[in-house]
Tab-separated table of C-alpha atoms in Angstrom:
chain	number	residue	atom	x	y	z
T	1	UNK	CA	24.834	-17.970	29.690
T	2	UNK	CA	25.579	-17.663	26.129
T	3	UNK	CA	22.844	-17.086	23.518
T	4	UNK	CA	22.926	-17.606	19.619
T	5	UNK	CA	20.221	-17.308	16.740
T	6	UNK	CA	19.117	-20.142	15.374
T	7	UNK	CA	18.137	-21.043	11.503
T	8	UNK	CA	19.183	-18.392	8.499
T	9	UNK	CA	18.478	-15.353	10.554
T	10	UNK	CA	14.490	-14.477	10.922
T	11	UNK	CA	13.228	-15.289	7.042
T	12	UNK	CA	14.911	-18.708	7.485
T	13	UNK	CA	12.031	-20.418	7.984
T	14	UNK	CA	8.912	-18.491	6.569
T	15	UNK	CA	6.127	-20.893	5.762
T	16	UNK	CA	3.312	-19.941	2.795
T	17	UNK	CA	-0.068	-20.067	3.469
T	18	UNK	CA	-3.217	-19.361	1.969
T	19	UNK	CA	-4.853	-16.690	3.882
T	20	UNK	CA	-7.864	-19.152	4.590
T	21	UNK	CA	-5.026	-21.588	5.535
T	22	UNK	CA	-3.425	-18.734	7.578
T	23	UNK	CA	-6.457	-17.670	9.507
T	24	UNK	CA	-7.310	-21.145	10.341
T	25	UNK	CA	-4.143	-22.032	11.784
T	26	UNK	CA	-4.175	-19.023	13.825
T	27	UNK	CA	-7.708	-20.323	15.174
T	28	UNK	CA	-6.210	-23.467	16.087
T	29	UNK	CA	-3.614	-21.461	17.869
T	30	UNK	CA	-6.190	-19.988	19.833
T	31	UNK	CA	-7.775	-23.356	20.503
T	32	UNK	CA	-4.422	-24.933	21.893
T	33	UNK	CA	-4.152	-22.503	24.883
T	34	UNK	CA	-7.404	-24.233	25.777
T	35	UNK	CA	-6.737	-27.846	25.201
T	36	UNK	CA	-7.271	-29.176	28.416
T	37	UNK	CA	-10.924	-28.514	26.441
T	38	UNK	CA	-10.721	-30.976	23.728
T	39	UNK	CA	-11.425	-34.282	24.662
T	40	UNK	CA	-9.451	-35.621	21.171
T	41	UNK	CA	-7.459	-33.250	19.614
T	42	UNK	CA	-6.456	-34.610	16.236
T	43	UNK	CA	-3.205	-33.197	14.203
T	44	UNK	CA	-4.090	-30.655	11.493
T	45	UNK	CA	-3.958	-32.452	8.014
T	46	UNK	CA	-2.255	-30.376	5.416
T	47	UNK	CA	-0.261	-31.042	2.046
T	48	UNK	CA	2.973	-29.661	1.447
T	49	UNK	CA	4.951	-28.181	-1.530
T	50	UNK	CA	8.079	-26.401	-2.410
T	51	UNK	CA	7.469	-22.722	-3.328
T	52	UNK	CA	10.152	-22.693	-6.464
T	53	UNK	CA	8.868	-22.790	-9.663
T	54	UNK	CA	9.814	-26.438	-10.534
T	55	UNK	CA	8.476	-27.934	-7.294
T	56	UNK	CA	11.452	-29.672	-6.082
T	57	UNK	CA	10.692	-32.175	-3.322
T	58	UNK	CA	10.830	-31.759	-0.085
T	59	UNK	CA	13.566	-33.315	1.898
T	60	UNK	CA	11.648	-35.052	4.904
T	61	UNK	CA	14.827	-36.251	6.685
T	62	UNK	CA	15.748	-33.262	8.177
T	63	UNK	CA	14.575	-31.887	11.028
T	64	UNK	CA	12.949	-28.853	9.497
T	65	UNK	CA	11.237	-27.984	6.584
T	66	UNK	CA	11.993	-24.618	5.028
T	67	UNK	CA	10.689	-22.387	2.500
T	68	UNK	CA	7.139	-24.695	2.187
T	69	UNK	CA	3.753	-24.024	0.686
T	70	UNK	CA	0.842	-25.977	2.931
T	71	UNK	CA	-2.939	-25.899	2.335
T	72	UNK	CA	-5.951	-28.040	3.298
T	73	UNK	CA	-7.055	-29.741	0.242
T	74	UNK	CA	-6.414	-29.688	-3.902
T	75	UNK	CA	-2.983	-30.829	-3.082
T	76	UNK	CA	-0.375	-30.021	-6.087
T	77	UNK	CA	-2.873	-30.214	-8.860
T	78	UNK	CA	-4.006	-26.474	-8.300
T	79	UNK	CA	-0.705	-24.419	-9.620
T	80	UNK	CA	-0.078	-22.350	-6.943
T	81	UNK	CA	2.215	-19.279	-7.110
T	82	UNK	CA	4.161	-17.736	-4.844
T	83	UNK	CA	2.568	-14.575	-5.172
T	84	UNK	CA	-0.550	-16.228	-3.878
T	85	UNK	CA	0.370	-17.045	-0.747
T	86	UNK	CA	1.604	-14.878	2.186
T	87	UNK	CA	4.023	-15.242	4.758
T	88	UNK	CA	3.256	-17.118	8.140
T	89	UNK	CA	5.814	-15.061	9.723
T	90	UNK	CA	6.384	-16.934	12.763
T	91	UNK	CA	5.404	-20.403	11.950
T	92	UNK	CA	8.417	-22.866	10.744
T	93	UNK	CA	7.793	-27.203	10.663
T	94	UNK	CA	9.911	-29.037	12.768
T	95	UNK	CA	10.469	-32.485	12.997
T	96	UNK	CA	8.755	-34.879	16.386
T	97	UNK	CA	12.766	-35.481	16.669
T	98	UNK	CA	13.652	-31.863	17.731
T	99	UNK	CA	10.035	-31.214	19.023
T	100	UNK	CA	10.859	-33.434	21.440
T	101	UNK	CA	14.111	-31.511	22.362
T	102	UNK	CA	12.706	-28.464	22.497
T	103	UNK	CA	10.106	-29.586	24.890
T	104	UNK	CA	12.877	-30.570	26.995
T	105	UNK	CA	14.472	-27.242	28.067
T	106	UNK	CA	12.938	-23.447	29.185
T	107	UNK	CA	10.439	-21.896	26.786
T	108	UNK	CA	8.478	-18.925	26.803
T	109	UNK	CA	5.452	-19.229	25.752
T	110	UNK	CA	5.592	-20.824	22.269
T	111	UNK	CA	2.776	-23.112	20.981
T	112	UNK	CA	2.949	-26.324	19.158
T	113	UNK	CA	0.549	-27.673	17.167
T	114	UNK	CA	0.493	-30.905	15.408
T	115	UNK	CA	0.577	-31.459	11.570
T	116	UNK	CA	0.064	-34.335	9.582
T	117	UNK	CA	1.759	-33.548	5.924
T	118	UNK	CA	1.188	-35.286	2.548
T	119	UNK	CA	4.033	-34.894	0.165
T	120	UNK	CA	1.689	-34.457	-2.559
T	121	UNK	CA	4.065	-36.055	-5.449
T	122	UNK	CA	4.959	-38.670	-3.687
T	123	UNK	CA	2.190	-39.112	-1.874
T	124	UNK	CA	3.534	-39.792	1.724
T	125	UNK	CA	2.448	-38.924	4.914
T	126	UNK	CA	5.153	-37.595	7.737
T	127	UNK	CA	3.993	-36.241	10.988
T	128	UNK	CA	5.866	-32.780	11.890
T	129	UNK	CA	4.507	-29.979	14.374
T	130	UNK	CA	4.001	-26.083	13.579
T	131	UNK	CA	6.522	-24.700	15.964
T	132	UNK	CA	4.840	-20.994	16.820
T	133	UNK	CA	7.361	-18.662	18.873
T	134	UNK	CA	5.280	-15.602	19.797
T	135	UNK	CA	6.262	-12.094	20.629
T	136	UNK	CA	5.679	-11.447	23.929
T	137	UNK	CA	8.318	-8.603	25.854
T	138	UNK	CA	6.872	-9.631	29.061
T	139	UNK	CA	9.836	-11.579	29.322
T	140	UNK	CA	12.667	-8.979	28.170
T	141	UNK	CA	13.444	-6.175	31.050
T	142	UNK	CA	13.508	-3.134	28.882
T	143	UNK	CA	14.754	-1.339	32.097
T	144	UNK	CA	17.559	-2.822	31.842
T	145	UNK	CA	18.044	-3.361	28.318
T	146	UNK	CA	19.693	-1.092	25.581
T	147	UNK	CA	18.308	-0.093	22.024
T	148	UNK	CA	20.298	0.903	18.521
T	149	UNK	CA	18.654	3.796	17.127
T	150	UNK	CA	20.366	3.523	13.793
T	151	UNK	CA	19.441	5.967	10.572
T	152	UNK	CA	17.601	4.815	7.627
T	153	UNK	CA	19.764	6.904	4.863
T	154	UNK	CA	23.229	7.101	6.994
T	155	UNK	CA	23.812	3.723	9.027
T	156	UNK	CA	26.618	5.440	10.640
T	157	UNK	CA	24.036	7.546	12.558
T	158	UNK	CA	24.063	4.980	15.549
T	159	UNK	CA	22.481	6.317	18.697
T	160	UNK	CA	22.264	3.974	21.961
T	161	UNK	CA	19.036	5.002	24.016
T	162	UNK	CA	17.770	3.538	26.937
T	163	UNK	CA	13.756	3.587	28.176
T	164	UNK	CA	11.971	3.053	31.296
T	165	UNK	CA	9.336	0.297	30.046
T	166	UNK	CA	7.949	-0.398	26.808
T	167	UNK	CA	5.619	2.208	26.705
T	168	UNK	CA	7.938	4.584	26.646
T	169	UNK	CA	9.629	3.013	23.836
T	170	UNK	CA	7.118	3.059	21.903
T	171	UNK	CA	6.226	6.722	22.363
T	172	UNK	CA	9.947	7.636	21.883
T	173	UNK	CA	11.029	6.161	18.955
T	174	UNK	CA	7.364	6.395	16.802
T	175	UNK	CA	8.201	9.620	15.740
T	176	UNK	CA	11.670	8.676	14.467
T	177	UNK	CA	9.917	5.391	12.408
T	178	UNK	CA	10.427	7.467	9.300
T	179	UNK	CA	13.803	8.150	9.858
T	180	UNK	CA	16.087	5.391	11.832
T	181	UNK	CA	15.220	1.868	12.801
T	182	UNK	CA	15.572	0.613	16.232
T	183	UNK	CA	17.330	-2.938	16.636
T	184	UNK	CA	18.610	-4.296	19.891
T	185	UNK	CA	21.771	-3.461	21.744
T	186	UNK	CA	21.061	-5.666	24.742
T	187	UNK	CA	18.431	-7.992	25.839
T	188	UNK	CA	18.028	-7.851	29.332
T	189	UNK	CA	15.427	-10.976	30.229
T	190	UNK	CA	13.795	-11.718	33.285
T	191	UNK	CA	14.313	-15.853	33.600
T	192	UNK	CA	17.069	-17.931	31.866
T	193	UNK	CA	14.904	-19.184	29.044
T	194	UNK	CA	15.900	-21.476	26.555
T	195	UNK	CA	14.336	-19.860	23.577
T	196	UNK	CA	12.276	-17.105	22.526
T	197	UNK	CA	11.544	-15.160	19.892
T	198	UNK	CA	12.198	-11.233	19.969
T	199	UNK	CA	10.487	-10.590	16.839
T	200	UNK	CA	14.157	-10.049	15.312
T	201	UNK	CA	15.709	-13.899	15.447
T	202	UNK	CA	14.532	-17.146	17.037
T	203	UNK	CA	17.419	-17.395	20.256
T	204	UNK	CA	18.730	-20.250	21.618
T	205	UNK	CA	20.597	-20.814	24.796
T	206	UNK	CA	23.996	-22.293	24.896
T	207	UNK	CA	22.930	-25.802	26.195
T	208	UNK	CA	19.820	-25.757	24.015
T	209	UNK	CA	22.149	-25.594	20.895
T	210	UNK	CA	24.516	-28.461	22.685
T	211	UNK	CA	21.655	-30.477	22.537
T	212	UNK	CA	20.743	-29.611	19.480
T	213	UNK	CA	24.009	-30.629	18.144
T	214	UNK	CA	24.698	-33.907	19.947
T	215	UNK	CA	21.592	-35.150	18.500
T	216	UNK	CA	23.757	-35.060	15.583
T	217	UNK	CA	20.610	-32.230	13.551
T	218	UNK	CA	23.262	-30.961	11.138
T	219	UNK	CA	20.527	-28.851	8.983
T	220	UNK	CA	19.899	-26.587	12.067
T	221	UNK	CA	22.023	-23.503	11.807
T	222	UNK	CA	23.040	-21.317	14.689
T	223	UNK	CA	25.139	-18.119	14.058
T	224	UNK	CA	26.019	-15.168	16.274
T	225	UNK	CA	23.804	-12.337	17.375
T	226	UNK	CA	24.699	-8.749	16.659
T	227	UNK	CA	23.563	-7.607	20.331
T	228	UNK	CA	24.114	-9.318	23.593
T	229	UNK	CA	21.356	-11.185	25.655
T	230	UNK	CA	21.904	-10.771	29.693
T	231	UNK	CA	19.951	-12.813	32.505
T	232	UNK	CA	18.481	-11.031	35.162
T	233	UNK	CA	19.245	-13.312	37.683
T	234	UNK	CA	22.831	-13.283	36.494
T	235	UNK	CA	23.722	-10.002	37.331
Protein backbone atom coordinates (compact mmCIF):
# COMPACT_ATOMS: atom_id res chain seq x y z
CA UNK A 1 0.00 0.00 0.00
CA UNK A 2 1.07 3.35 -0.99
CA UNK A 3 1.10 6.28 1.46
CA UNK A 4 1.24 10.15 0.76
CA UNK A 5 1.06 13.38 3.05
CA UNK A 6 -1.74 15.19 2.94
CA UNK A 7 -2.32 19.24 3.10
CA UNK A 8 0.95 21.75 2.71
CA UNK A 9 3.24 19.53 4.65
CA UNK A 10 2.69 19.71 8.71
CA UNK A 11 2.10 23.80 9.16
CA UNK A 12 -0.60 23.45 6.46
CA UNK A 13 -3.21 23.59 8.60
CA UNK A 14 -2.23 25.28 12.02
CA UNK A 15 -5.26 26.76 13.68
CA UNK A 16 -4.86 30.02 16.30
CA UNK A 17 -6.19 29.91 19.47
CA UNK A 18 -6.34 31.81 22.48
CA UNK A 19 -4.68 29.91 25.15
CA UNK A 20 -8.07 29.95 27.18
CA UNK A 21 -9.55 28.82 23.80
CA UNK A 22 -6.67 26.27 23.53
CA UNK A 23 -6.97 24.74 26.94
CA UNK A 24 -10.62 24.42 26.62
CA UNK A 25 -10.62 22.59 23.53
CA UNK A 26 -8.14 20.28 24.84
CA UNK A 27 -10.71 19.65 27.83
CA UNK A 28 -13.29 18.84 25.44
CA UNK A 29 -10.83 16.47 23.93
CA UNK A 30 -10.61 14.80 27.06
CA UNK A 31 -14.37 14.74 27.44
CA UNK A 32 -14.95 13.01 23.93
CA UNK A 33 -13.04 9.78 24.86
CA UNK A 34 -15.86 9.60 27.39
CA UNK A 35 -18.92 10.43 25.45
CA UNK A 36 -20.83 7.50 25.85
CA UNK A 37 -21.11 9.94 29.25
CA UNK A 38 -22.93 12.83 27.90
CA UNK A 39 -26.38 12.37 27.51
CA UNK A 40 -26.45 15.62 24.81
CA UNK A 41 -23.35 16.59 23.61
CA UNK A 42 -23.78 19.89 21.82
CA UNK A 43 -21.08 21.22 19.05
CA UNK A 44 -18.60 23.76 20.45
CA UNK A 45 -19.70 27.34 19.31
CA UNK A 46 -16.81 29.41 18.15
CA UNK A 47 -16.26 32.47 15.68
CA UNK A 48 -13.82 32.41 13.08
CA UNK A 49 -11.34 34.86 11.42
CA UNK A 50 -8.52 35.05 9.02
CA UNK A 51 -5.15 35.66 10.77
CA UNK A 52 -3.77 38.31 7.92
CA UNK A 53 -3.79 41.67 8.72
CA UNK A 54 -6.75 42.75 6.47
CA UNK A 55 -9.08 39.94 7.57
CA UNK A 56 -9.90 38.46 4.33
CA UNK A 57 -12.90 36.13 4.48
CA UNK A 58 -12.96 32.88 4.87
CA UNK A 59 -13.81 30.66 2.00
CA UNK A 60 -16.51 28.19 3.53
CA UNK A 61 -16.85 26.07 0.35
CA UNK A 62 -13.99 24.15 0.70
CA UNK A 63 -13.53 21.39 2.60
CA UNK A 64 -11.00 22.84 4.99
CA UNK A 65 -10.31 25.88 6.55
CA UNK A 66 -6.69 26.94 6.84
CA UNK A 67 -4.66 29.40 8.55
CA UNK A 68 -7.93 30.50 11.01
CA UNK A 69 -8.20 32.44 14.23
CA UNK A 70 -11.31 30.90 16.51
CA UNK A 71 -12.40 32.08 19.99
CA UNK A 72 -15.53 31.83 22.16
CA UNK A 73 -17.02 35.18 22.25
CA UNK A 74 -16.13 39.15 21.20
CA UNK A 75 -16.19 37.92 17.70
CA UNK A 76 -14.12 40.37 15.22
CA UNK A 77 -14.70 43.51 17.16
CA UNK A 78 -11.68 42.75 19.58
CA UNK A 79 -8.47 43.31 17.07
CA UNK A 80 -6.74 40.37 17.51
CA UNK A 81 -3.10 39.85 16.42
CA UNK A 82 -1.36 37.16 15.40
CA UNK A 83 1.11 37.41 17.95
CA UNK A 84 -1.66 36.80 20.42
CA UNK A 85 -2.59 33.67 19.64
CA UNK A 86 -0.61 30.37 19.58
CA UNK A 87 -0.54 27.50 17.49
CA UNK A 88 -3.05 24.49 17.94
CA UNK A 89 -0.53 22.32 16.45
CA UNK A 90 -2.55 19.44 15.61
CA UNK A 91 -5.98 20.75 15.23
CA UNK A 92 -7.10 21.71 11.43
CA UNK A 93 -11.34 22.34 10.49
CA UNK A 94 -12.67 20.12 8.12
CA UNK A 95 -15.73 20.17 6.43
CA UNK A 96 -19.04 17.36 7.58
CA UNK A 97 -18.32 16.51 3.67
CA UNK A 98 -14.82 14.95 4.22
CA UNK A 99 -15.60 14.19 7.96
CA UNK A 100 -17.77 11.91 6.70
CA UNK A 101 -15.04 10.29 4.44
CA UNK A 102 -12.69 10.07 6.83
CA UNK A 103 -14.95 8.25 9.13
CA UNK A 104 -15.27 5.84 6.45
CA UNK A 105 -11.81 4.19 6.24
CA UNK A 106 -8.95 2.95 9.11
CA UNK A 107 -7.96 5.54 11.71
CA UNK A 108 -5.84 5.52 14.57
CA UNK A 109 -6.96 7.07 17.16
CA UNK A 110 -7.87 10.63 16.08
CA UNK A 111 -10.74 12.58 17.76
CA UNK A 112 -13.40 14.67 16.27
CA UNK A 113 -15.15 17.15 17.81
CA UNK A 114 -17.91 19.22 16.54
CA UNK A 115 -17.82 23.03 15.84
CA UNK A 116 -20.37 25.36 15.09
CA UNK A 117 -18.52 28.60 13.37
CA UNK A 118 -19.82 32.19 12.91
CA UNK A 119 -18.16 34.04 10.13
CA UNK A 120 -18.11 37.04 12.16
CA UNK A 121 -18.38 39.67 9.06
CA UNK A 122 -20.79 38.06 7.52
CA UNK A 123 -22.39 36.77 10.15
CA UNK A 124 -23.12 33.09 9.07
CA UNK A 125 -23.15 30.04 10.75
CA UNK A 126 -21.45 26.70 9.01
CA UNK A 127 -21.06 23.56 10.93
CA UNK A 128 -17.36 22.02 10.49
CA UNK A 129 -15.57 19.50 13.01
CA UNK A 130 -11.98 19.96 14.74
CA UNK A 131 -10.23 17.07 13.15
CA UNK A 132 -7.46 16.12 16.10
CA UNK A 133 -4.76 13.46 14.80
CA UNK A 134 -2.74 12.57 17.90
CA UNK A 135 0.73 11.23 18.30
CA UNK A 136 0.64 8.02 19.44
CA UNK A 137 3.87 5.41 18.19
CA UNK A 138 1.95 2.60 19.54
CA UNK A 139 1.07 2.08 16.14
CA UNK A 140 4.60 2.49 14.28
CA UNK A 141 7.04 -0.75 14.85
CA UNK A 142 10.22 1.05 15.61
CA UNK A 143 11.82 -2.49 15.43
CA UNK A 144 11.40 -2.53 12.28
CA UNK A 145 11.59 0.91 11.24
CA UNK A 146 14.66 3.10 10.18
CA UNK A 147 15.67 6.71 11.42
CA UNK A 148 17.79 9.73 9.51
CA UNK A 149 20.15 11.06 11.89
CA UNK A 150 20.97 14.09 9.82
CA UNK A 151 23.43 17.15 11.17
CA UNK A 152 22.19 20.45 12.14
CA UNK A 153 25.27 22.61 10.54
CA UNK A 154 26.27 19.95 7.63
CA UNK A 155 23.01 18.21 6.14
CA UNK A 156 25.29 16.00 4.31
CA UNK A 157 26.11 14.31 7.66
CA UNK A 158 23.28 11.63 7.09
CA UNK A 159 23.52 8.65 9.38
CA UNK A 160 20.77 5.73 9.14
CA UNK A 161 20.36 4.11 12.73
CA UNK A 162 18.14 1.60 13.73
CA UNK A 163 16.67 1.01 17.63
CA UNK A 164 15.11 -1.72 19.46
CA UNK A 165 11.87 0.21 20.81
CA UNK A 166 11.25 3.69 21.49
CA UNK A 167 12.93 3.89 24.56
CA UNK A 168 15.92 3.33 23.22
CA UNK A 169 15.43 5.98 20.78
CA UNK A 170 14.94 8.28 22.91
CA UNK A 171 17.99 7.59 25.07
CA UNK A 172 20.14 7.37 21.87
CA UNK A 173 19.57 10.23 20.01
CA UNK A 174 18.90 12.90 23.26
CA UNK A 175 22.35 13.48 23.48
CA UNK A 176 22.80 14.28 19.78
CA UNK A 177 19.47 16.92 20.04
CA UNK A 178 22.05 19.67 19.93
CA UNK A 179 23.71 18.52 17.09
CA UNK A 180 21.59 16.50 14.23
CA UNK A 181 17.88 16.05 13.92
CA UNK A 182 16.31 12.76 13.55
CA UNK A 183 13.51 12.45 10.73
CA UNK A 184 12.18 9.19 9.43
CA UNK A 185 13.72 6.79 6.99
CA UNK A 186 10.97 4.18 7.23
CA UNK A 187 7.77 3.76 8.99
CA UNK A 188 7.24 0.38 9.81
CA UNK A 189 3.34 0.24 11.25
CA UNK A 190 1.65 -2.43 12.86
CA UNK A 191 -2.08 -2.39 10.97
CA UNK A 192 -2.85 -0.91 7.49
CA UNK A 193 -4.30 2.33 8.75
CA UNK A 194 -5.74 4.86 6.74
CA UNK A 195 -4.29 7.86 8.42
CA UNK A 196 -2.25 8.93 11.18
CA UNK A 197 -0.28 11.43 12.23
CA UNK A 198 3.59 10.85 13.00
CA UNK A 199 4.10 14.13 14.46
CA UNK A 200 6.04 14.99 11.06
CA UNK A 201 2.94 15.01 8.29
CA UNK A 202 -0.71 13.97 8.44
CA UNK A 203 -0.48 10.38 6.03
CA UNK A 204 -2.91 9.13 3.97
CA UNK A 205 -3.30 5.77 2.40
CA UNK A 206 -3.58 5.29 -1.27
CA UNK A 207 -7.40 4.54 -1.35
CA UNK A 208 -8.05 7.17 1.32
CA UNK A 209 -6.66 9.85 -1.15
CA UNK A 210 -8.82 8.01 -4.14
CA UNK A 211 -11.62 8.82 -2.20
CA UNK A 212 -10.65 11.88 -1.40
CA UNK A 213 -10.32 12.78 -4.94
CA UNK A 214 -13.42 11.24 -6.52
CA UNK A 215 -15.39 13.28 -4.22
CA UNK A 216 -14.15 15.79 -6.54
CA UNK A 217 -12.24 17.99 -2.85
CA UNK A 218 -9.82 19.81 -5.16
CA UNK A 219 -8.43 22.14 -2.12
CA UNK A 220 -6.99 18.98 -0.40
CA UNK A 221 -3.38 18.58 -1.34
CA UNK A 222 -1.44 15.36 -1.20
CA UNK A 223 2.33 15.32 -2.11
CA UNK A 224 5.03 12.70 -1.65
CA UNK A 225 6.78 11.67 1.52
CA UNK A 226 10.52 11.86 1.85
CA UNK A 227 10.66 8.32 3.72
CA UNK A 228 8.75 5.21 2.98
CA UNK A 229 5.79 3.81 5.14
CA UNK A 230 5.74 -0.28 5.23
CA UNK A 231 2.77 -2.52 6.66
CA UNK A 232 3.55 -5.08 8.95
CA UNK A 233 1.29 -7.45 7.73
CA UNK A 234 2.68 -6.85 4.26
CA UNK A 235 5.90 -8.15 4.67
Amino acid sequence: MKYFGIGEGSLGWQLYCSEKETARLQLDVHLLRNRERWENPKPIQLYADTNVPDHEQLDFNEPILRNAMLWSSGGGSQKWHKAAFIPFITGMCISDELYKIFKNFNLTNEQFLELEIKNYQKQTTHNYWLFYPIVNYRFIEIKKSEFKKIGIKDKSDVEIVVYNNLEEYFDKSEPYMMTHEFKPHIWCINEPFDFFFDRYNYIVSERLKNAIEEADMSDVFFYDLDYEVIVKKEN
